[in-house]
Amino acid sequence: MFKNHIKIAWRGLKMDKMFSALNILGLSIGLTIAILLFSFISFEKSFDKQYKSYSDIYRVLVNTTGDAFDKEIMATAPAAVAPALKEELSAVKYAARMLQHSFGETAFIKANNNNFIEKRLFWCDQELFSIFDTKFIKGDPASAITRPNTVVLSKSAAEKYFGTIDPMGKTIKVDDKTELEVTGVFEDFAKNSTIDCNLIASFSSTYFSKEPSWSNSSFETYVQLKDNASKVASENQMQQILDKNVDKQGQWYTLSLQPLSEVHLYSKDYTSTYTSRIGSISEIKNLSFLALLILLIACVNYMNLMTARSQKRAKDVGINKTLGASSKSLVGRFYAETGLLTLIALCIGVVLSIAIIPIFNTITGASIDYKFLMAPSFIIGVCIVWLVTTLVAGSYPAFYLSGFSPSAILKSANRTVSNAVIRKALVVFQFTASVVLIVGVLVVYQQLEFMKNKDLGYKPQNVIAVSTAAIKTYNKKQALANEVKKLSSVIEVGSAQGFPGMDVSGRSLHKNDQDENGKNIQTNVADASVLEVLQLKLLAGKTLPSVKQEGDTLVDVVLNKKAITYLGLTPEEAIGKKVDMQLGDNATIIGVVDDFNFESLHKPIGAYAFHNSRFEGKPYLLVRFNSASVANTMRQLESAYNKVATDSSFDYTFLDKNMEQLYEQDRKTAKVGLLFCLLAIFVACLGLFGLAAFTAEQRKKEIGVRKVLGASVLGITQMLSADFLKLIAVSIIIAFPVAYIIMQKWLETFAFRISIGWLVFFVAGMCAVIIALITVSFQAIKAATANPIKSLRTE
Amino acid sequence: MLLELNHIYKWVQSGGQKIFLLKDINLKVEEGEFISIMGPSGSGKSTLLNIIGMLDVFNEGEYNFLEDSVHNLKEKHRSNLYKQYIGFVFQAYHLLDELTVYENLEMPLLYKKYSSSERKALVADMLDKFNIVGKQNLFPSQLSGGQQQLVGIARALISNPKLILADEPTGNLNSKQGEEIMEIFKELNKEGVTIIQVTHSEKNAAYASRTINLLDGRQV
Ligand SMILES: Nc1ncnc2c1ncn2[C@@H]1O[C@H](COP(=O)(O)OP(=O)(O)O)[C@@H](O)[C@H]1O
Ligand SMILES: [Mg+2]
């Protein structure tokens, strides 16, 4: 019987080629998206599972308590935490700290007489390799980085730095200062590993290992608990350890443990992690929802086209029933038919997915590879998708059609099987979803445009930050600045600790002694000219002094308006006042600049200060240039740099590009949204096209009669299109409030955002109408221009 | 006695009004009879045939088929009954377009769960009997109307029914093809199959041993 079902289904497919093609195309698209998303989700969920001790590994989180940090949770802990836990907490088997080079900066590496830029150099405790079982190709994981000034390289880093030469025992030089001996080579970390170091140097080489403090919270700390050790009990003990080492006043945080299983997907809001691989569970949820929506639209399409053919189907059902078929066997038959069709679509979907994976990887930033498609979990997943699609898409034809009474077809008056209402509802559903997606895409693009063009309060365009971390002496840095200043295309230069768009030192600003918590403030050590380079607007006072006497303990501070507003001062009042912001007793406000967006527009503007204390260095040279010839300017800058810093390579950042980087996630959302939107509309159009074809076919005779009686082609086209337009109108009416609510929610993730205007709805509505009209009128015109005699004769 | 209809009424509700399709039909059919039903278009012939075939329900009256009271039977039993005893032949042939002649004949046997070897034997018999062995691999669209109706009859007969119900079986055929079909019916009737046919042709009606005339849903 089953073989027979399949045979009939297969012949049916071949006989009705257009319907089959529309169906398969729609389902293939839906399934392709589902497969891609499924592989993306499994990839994201597979993170870190390769580590043997997966379930026993935790990251130490620092939960800040004061208001100054807005209850920020940090993924990095003080350097004293790991040794203390290892020592005093019996449940801890291993503990390791990781510090990215210079708290997250680029390292300049000299190896084998070549200069390299390395973004993923870490200083780590040796137990890291015990926690995350790392395969060593050369050297011994148990001892490789126990000594100071040793380093191990990933296989690809070893190839990059040393080519075919054996790196063991060789030295590399970091930032033209520190020499490290290579003591091992390890297999690259997998793409789905949160740990993503290229170079791992011994933590004992660093200053922090000698005097680990309980306050500088900059070290990503992982621990492995002993088998069956309880997380909660360990956390309680951690509090006791904290109490023992830090007095209550000094405790601005509590410690907690985050299971490794949550590190990748549930850490989006935690700050200062060093990994470049941060996933987001909400992204996964949104994508899954969109994928399901498209799959559902494709299934609806299928049901729609199936019911459109129900007249022929009704006849089949009737005949089969008189021949003795039970409803059950007919349900089986329709499922077999759907299953066959979805199987074909699935095969196409798999092939398409494989073709699309590279594009998908670039859009989403994922790194799914083809091997992944062979994994048993993936194959099982695809089978589940196939089964579910078949069940959903097949349900309607199976149960609706198999219920037909056989006598219906035996009646001489061949009554039309009326399921118009359901068909209309299905079309409305598809178009509602499409219009919602169109509105969504338009709003996302408007917001992105808005962010691109918003006046940020400073001008990041045509400013470049050249990293000078590898230049050792002040004189050399000064020489570089002078050299650069001489270039004709350069307008202004200034050194600074950082620039807007990157994290600088966080401190807290206090109104007075009673104000214990204070307000979080970003502080940036800068030259006098930096205000000019960034083109900030000075509201009162003046910029930082250009020279500062050696040994001068006075700290000059330029605050932004947010900061002085917090202090309860006007710009004019603020000038000359002393300020308590962890910069010593002699910090004095000498200038006030207008607020500017130094973080992404997701966040409201906070307090910011430029100052000239000597607590931090100034590893960036900010250069404003005129835009006439960027390439030429870059060449000149590089040669100036190489003249001064002979031992390191030229590394730079464009400030505006860096700003855009902050919206990477949003742009990703926009791109994925656009892609899905187009596909959804396309699939919906396939359905509409099929339906229009069906209607035209059904009304062939009527159209013939009308034409014989003198109806014009235009009149008939209008008549056929009008019905569909009504449906589209209903979809639009339903879609608008839904889209508004969803997009308003999305916009609320931005502190600076557009308001949704009526124009968006107008455009989305028009798009839907025009697309639908084109789809439908194609069929309508074909029907209207057909020779009426022909259509009348065929009856 | 094969079947018996007593005071059968069928009506439909239309705008609060009862429209009678059949009024007070009384009919006894013995095994081996050949009956024609005649009457103008819309007089209720098909409706009556469908009720006899248990494809349609009636509103009042009694219907006994062999030992069973059809009016008291559940849907499931009723369909089992017609599957077992009744074969249908249609004016529009109603062959399954996606299936070959062979497969069309095989279909009822599949539904009745015959074994594969039994199916083969029975289909081969039928192909032989109706002289369509050469056509077994063709699709319905490749046959003439008369040939399609032959297949339709062969399919109705394949599971060896007691009763054949034929609604204008020759309606779409020319007179020569119609005559051939009637000859086949005559043959089958001789072999003991009961036949009830609806027809508009006096000549075809004459093949039957008895004719029932309908007018506006009533026997005349
Ligand atoms: N379900 C129904 N609802 C309303 N009228 C029906 C229905 N079924 C049949 N009829 C009407 O009943 C009459 C008898 O139909 P039918 O038995 O098909 O006539 P015929 O004798 O031509 O085969 C016709 O007028 C037909 O339109
Ligand atoms: Mg009739």
CSV table of C-alpha atoms in Angstrom, one decimal, chain B:
chain,number,residue,atom,x,y,z
B,1,MET,CA,-34.0,-11.1,-1.9
B,2,LEU,CA,-31.0,-8.7,-2.3
B,3,LEU,CA,-32.4,-5.4,-1.2
B,4,GLU,CA,-35.6,-3.7,-0.3
B,5,LEU,CA,-36.6,0.0,0.0
B,6,ASN,CA,-39.7,0.9,1.9
B,7,HIS,CA,-41.2,4.4,1.9
B,8,ILE,CA,-37.9,6.2,1.3
B,9,TYR,CA,-38.0,10.0,1.5
B,10,LYS,CA,-35.1,12.3,0.9
B,11,TRP,CA,-35.2,16.1,1.1
B,12,VAL,CA,-32.9,19.1,1.5
B,13,GLN,CA,-33.5,22.2,3.4
B,14,SER,CA,-33.4,25.3,1.3
B,15,GLY,CA,-34.4,28.7,2.7
B,16,GLY,CA,-36.5,27.2,5.4
B,17,GLN,CA,-38.3,25.1,2.9
B,18,LYS,CA,-38.1,21.3,2.3
B,19,ILE,CA,-37.2,20.4,-1.2
B,20,PHE,CA,-38.0,16.8,-1.8
B,21,LEU,CA,-35.5,14.9,-4.0
B,22,LEU,CA,-37.2,11.5,-3.4
B,23,LYS,CA,-40.7,10.8,-2.3
B,24,ASP,CA,-42.1,7.5,-1.1
B,25,ILE,CA,-39.8,5.1,-3.0
B,26,ASN,CA,-40.7,1.4,-2.7
B,27,LEU,CA,-38.5,-1.1,-4.4
B,28,LYS,CA,-37.7,-4.8,-4.1
B,29,VAL,CA,-34.7,-6.3,-5.9
B,30,GLU,CA,-34.1,-10.0,-6.2
B,31,GLU,CA,-30.6,-11.4,-6.7
B,32,GLY,CA,-29.9,-11.7,-10.5
B,33,GLU,CA,-32.3,-9.0,-11.6
B,34,PHE,CA,-31.4,-6.4,-14.2
B,35,ILE,CA,-33.2,-3.1,-13.6
B,36,SER,CA,-33.2,0.2,-15.5
B,37,ILE,CA,-34.1,3.5,-13.9
B,38,MET,CA,-35.4,6.1,-16.3
B,39,GLY,CA,-36.8,9.6,-16.0
B,40,PRO,CA,-36.1,13.2,-17.1
B,41,SER,CA,-33.0,15.1,-16.0
B,42,GLY,CA,-33.3,16.1,-12.3
B,43,SER,CA,-35.9,13.6,-11.5
B,44,GLY,CA,-33.8,12.0,-8.8
B,45,LYS,CA,-32.3,9.0,-10.6
B,46,SER,CA,-28.7,9.5,-9.4
B,47,THR,CA,-29.9,10.3,-5.9
B,48,LEU,CA,-31.8,7.0,-5.8
B,49,LEU,CA,-28.8,5.1,-7.1
B,50,ASN,CA,-26.5,6.7,-4.5
B,51,ILE,CA,-28.9,5.8,-1.8
B,52,ILE,CA,-28.9,2.2,-3.0
B,53,GLY,CA,-25.1,2.3,-3.1
B,54,MET,CA,-25.0,3.7,0.4
B,55,LEU,CA,-23.0,6.7,-0.7
B,56,ASP,CA,-25.8,9.0,0.3
B,57,VAL,CA,-28.2,9.0,3.2
B,58,PHE,CA,-32.0,9.4,3.3
B,59,ASN,CA,-34.3,11.1,5.7
B,60,GLU,CA,-37.2,8.7,6.1
B,61,GLY,CA,-38.0,5.1,5.4
B,62,GLU,CA,-36.3,1.7,5.6
B,63,TYR,CA,-33.6,0.1,3.6
B,64,ASN,CA,-32.7,-3.5,4.0
B,65,PHE,CA,-29.7,-5.0,2.2
B,66,LEU,CA,-29.4,-8.8,2.6
B,67,GLU,CA,-29.8,-9.3,6.4
B,68,ASP,CA,-28.9,-5.8,7.4
B,69,SER,CA,-31.1,-2.8,8.0
B,70,VAL,CA,-29.0,0.0,6.4
B,71,HIS,CA,-31.0,2.8,8.1
B,72,ASN,CA,-29.8,1.5,11.5
B,73,LEU,CA,-26.2,1.0,10.5
B,74,LYS,CA,-23.3,3.1,11.5
B,75,GLU,CA,-21.3,4.8,8.7
B,76,LYS,CA,-18.4,2.4,9.1
B,77,HIS,CA,-20.6,-0.7,8.8
B,78,ARG,CA,-22.4,0.8,5.8
B,79,SER,CA,-19.1,1.4,4.0
B,80,ASN,CA,-18.0,-2.1,4.8
B,81,LEU,CA,-21.2,-3.4,3.3
B,82,TYR,CA,-20.9,-1.6,0.0
B,83,LYS,CA,-17.2,-2.4,-0.2
B,84,GLN,CA,-18.1,-6.0,0.0
B,85,TYR,CA,-21.1,-6.3,-2.3
B,86,ILE,CA,-21.3,-3.3,-4.6
B,87,GLY,CA,-19.4,-2.1,-7.6
B,88,PHE,CA,-19.9,1.3,-9.2
B,89,VAL,CA,-19.8,2.3,-12.8
B,90,PHE,CA,-19.9,6.0,-13.6
B,91,GLN,CA,-21.0,8.1,-16.6
B,92,ALA,CA,-17.6,10.0,-16.5
B,93,TYR,CA,-15.7,6.7,-16.0
B,94,HIS,CA,-13.8,8.2,-13.0
B,95,LEU,CA,-10.6,6.4,-13.6
B,96,LEU,CA,-7.6,7.6,-11.6
B,97,ASP,CA,-5.6,9.7,-14.0
B,98,GLU,CA,-2.2,8.9,-12.4
B,99,LEU,CA,-2.6,5.2,-12.6
B,100,THR,CA,-2.3,2.8,-15.6
B,101,VAL,CA,-5.1,0.5,-16.6
B,102,TYR,CA,-3.5,-2.3,-14.7
B,103,GLU,CA,-3.1,-0.2,-11.5
B,104,ASN,CA,-6.7,1.1,-11.8
B,105,LEU,CA,-7.9,-2.4,-11.7
B,106,GLU,CA,-5.7,-3.3,-8.9
B,107,MET,CA,-6.8,-0.4,-6.7
B,108,PRO,CA,-9.9,-1.9,-5.1
B,109,LEU,CA,-8.0,-5.1,-4.3
B,110,LEU,CA,-5.3,-3.1,-2.5
B,111,TYR,CA,-8.0,-1.5,-0.4
B,112,LYS,CA,-9.4,-4.9,0.4
B,113,LYS,CA,-6.0,-6.2,1.4
B,114,TYR,CA,-5.7,-9.0,-1.2
B,115,SER,CA,-2.3,-10.6,-1.3
B,116,SER,CA,0.0,-9.7,-4.2
B,117,SER,CA,-0.4,-13.0,-6.0
B,118,GLU,CA,-4.2,-12.9,-5.7
B,119,ARG,CA,-4.2,-9.4,-7.1
B,120,LYS,CA,-2.1,-10.5,-10.0
B,121,ALA,CA,-4.4,-13.3,-10.8
B,122,LEU,CA,-7.6,-11.4,-10.5
B,123,VAL,CA,-6.3,-8.4,-12.6
B,124,ALA,CA,-5.0,-10.8,-15.3
B,125,ASP,CA,-8.4,-12.5,-15.4
B,126,MET,CA,-10.2,-9.2,-15.8
B,127,LEU,CA,-7.8,-7.9,-18.5
B,128,ASP,CA,-8.4,-11.1,-20.3
B,129,LYS,CA,-12.2,-11.1,-19.9
B,130,PHE,CA,-12.5,-7.6,-21.3
B,131,ASN,CA,-9.9,-8.0,-24.0
B,132,ILE,CA,-7.7,-5.2,-22.8
B,133,VAL,CA,-4.5,-7.1,-22.0
B,134,GLY,CA,-2.7,-5.0,-24.6
B,135,LYS,CA,-3.8,-1.8,-22.9
B,136,GLN,CA,-2.8,-2.6,-19.4
B,137,ASN,CA,0.2,-0.2,-19.3
B,138,LEU,CA,-1.6,2.8,-20.8
B,139,PHE,CA,-2.9,5.7,-18.8
B,140,PRO,CA,-6.7,6.6,-19.0
B,141,SER,CA,-5.9,9.7,-21.1
B,142,GLN,CA,-4.5,7.4,-23.8
B,143,LEU,CA,-7.8,5.4,-24.2
B,144,SER,CA,-11.0,6.2,-26.0
B,145,GLY,CA,-14.2,6.8,-24.0
B,146,GLY,CA,-15.5,3.3,-24.7
B,147,GLN,CA,-12.2,1.7,-23.6
B,148,GLN,CA,-12.2,3.8,-20.5
B,149,GLN,CA,-15.7,2.6,-19.6
B,150,LEU,CA,-14.6,-1.0,-20.2
B,151,VAL,CA,-11.9,-0.4,-17.7
B,152,GLY,CA,-14.4,1.2,-15.3
B,153,ILE,CA,-16.7,-1.8,-15.5
B,154,ALA,CA,-13.7,-4.2,-15.1
B,155,ARG,CA,-12.7,-2.3,-12.0
B,156,ALA,CA,-16.2,-2.4,-10.6
B,157,LEU,CA,-16.3,-6.2,-11.2
B,158,ILE,CA,-12.9,-7.1,-10.0
B,159,SER,CA,-13.7,-7.8,-6.4
B,160,ASN,CA,-16.6,-9.9,-7.4
B,161,PRO,CA,-19.6,-7.8,-6.2
B,162,LYS,CA,-23.2,-9.0,-6.1
B,163,LEU,CA,-24.6,-5.7,-7.3
B,164,ILE,CA,-23.4,-3.4,-10.0
B,165,LEU,CA,-24.7,0.2,-9.9
B,166,ALA,CA,-24.2,2.1,-13.2
B,167,ASP,CA,-25.2,5.8,-13.5
B,168,GLU,CA,-25.6,6.5,-17.2
B,169,PRO,CA,-22.7,4.2,-18.1
B,170,THR,CA,-23.2,4.9,-21.8
B,171,GLY,CA,-23.9,8.6,-21.5
B,172,ASN,CA,-20.6,9.7,-22.9
B,173,LEU,CA,-20.3,7.0,-25.6
B,174,ASN,CA,-21.5,6.7,-29.1
B,175,SER,CA,-24.2,4.2,-29.9
B,176,LYS,CA,-21.9,1.4,-31.1
B,177,GLN,CA,-19.7,1.6,-28.0
B,178,GLY,CA,-22.9,1.9,-25.9
B,179,GLU,CA,-24.2,-1.3,-27.4
B,180,GLU,CA,-21.0,-3.1,-26.5
B,181,ILE,CA,-21.3,-2.1,-22.9
B,182,MET,CA,-24.9,-3.3,-22.8
B,183,GLU,CA,-23.9,-6.6,-24.2
B,184,ILE,CA,-21.3,-7.0,-21.4
B,185,PHE,CA,-24.0,-6.1,-18.8
B,186,LYS,CA,-26.2,-8.8,-20.4
B,187,GLU,CA,-23.4,-11.3,-20.1
B,188,LEU,CA,-22.7,-10.4,-16.5
B,189,ASN,CA,-26.3,-10.6,-15.6
B,190,LYS,CA,-26.4,-14.1,-17.1
B,191,GLU,CA,-23.5,-15.0,-14.8
B,192,GLY,CA,-25.7,-13.9,-11.8
B,193,VAL,CA,-24.6,-10.4,-11.1
B,194,THR,CA,-27.5,-8.1,-10.2
B,195,ILE,CA,-27.4,-4.8,-12.2
B,196,ILE,CA,-29.2,-1.5,-11.7
B,197,GLN,CA,-28.5,1.1,-14.3
B,198,VAL,CA,-29.7,4.6,-15.0
B,199,THR,CA,-30.2,5.4,-18.6
B,200,HIS,CA,-31.9,7.8,-21.0
B,201,SER,CA,-32.0,5.4,-23.9
B,202,GLU,CA,-35.1,3.3,-24.4
B,203,LYS,CA,-33.0,0.8,-26.4
B,204,ASN,CA,-30.5,0.3,-23.5
B,205,ALA,CA,-33.4,0.2,-21.0
B,206,ALA,CA,-34.8,-2.8,-23.0
B,207,TYR,CA,-31.8,-4.9,-22.0
B,208,ALA,CA,-33.2,-4.9,-18.4
B,209,SER,CA,-35.9,-7.2,-17.2
B,210,ARG,CA,-37.7,-4.3,-15.5
B,211,THR,CA,-37.8,-0.5,-15.7
B,212,ILE,CA,-38.5,2.0,-12.9
B,213,ASN,CA,-39.7,5.4,-14.0
B,214,LEU,CA,-39.1,8.5,-11.9
B,215,LEU,CA,-40.7,11.9,-12.2
B,216,ASP,CA,-39.9,14.7,-9.7
B,217,GLY,CA,-38.6,12.2,-7.2
B,218,ARG,CA,-41.6,10.0,-7.4
B,219,GLN,CA,-42.1,6.5,-8.9
B,220,VAL,CA,-44.6,6.5,-11.8
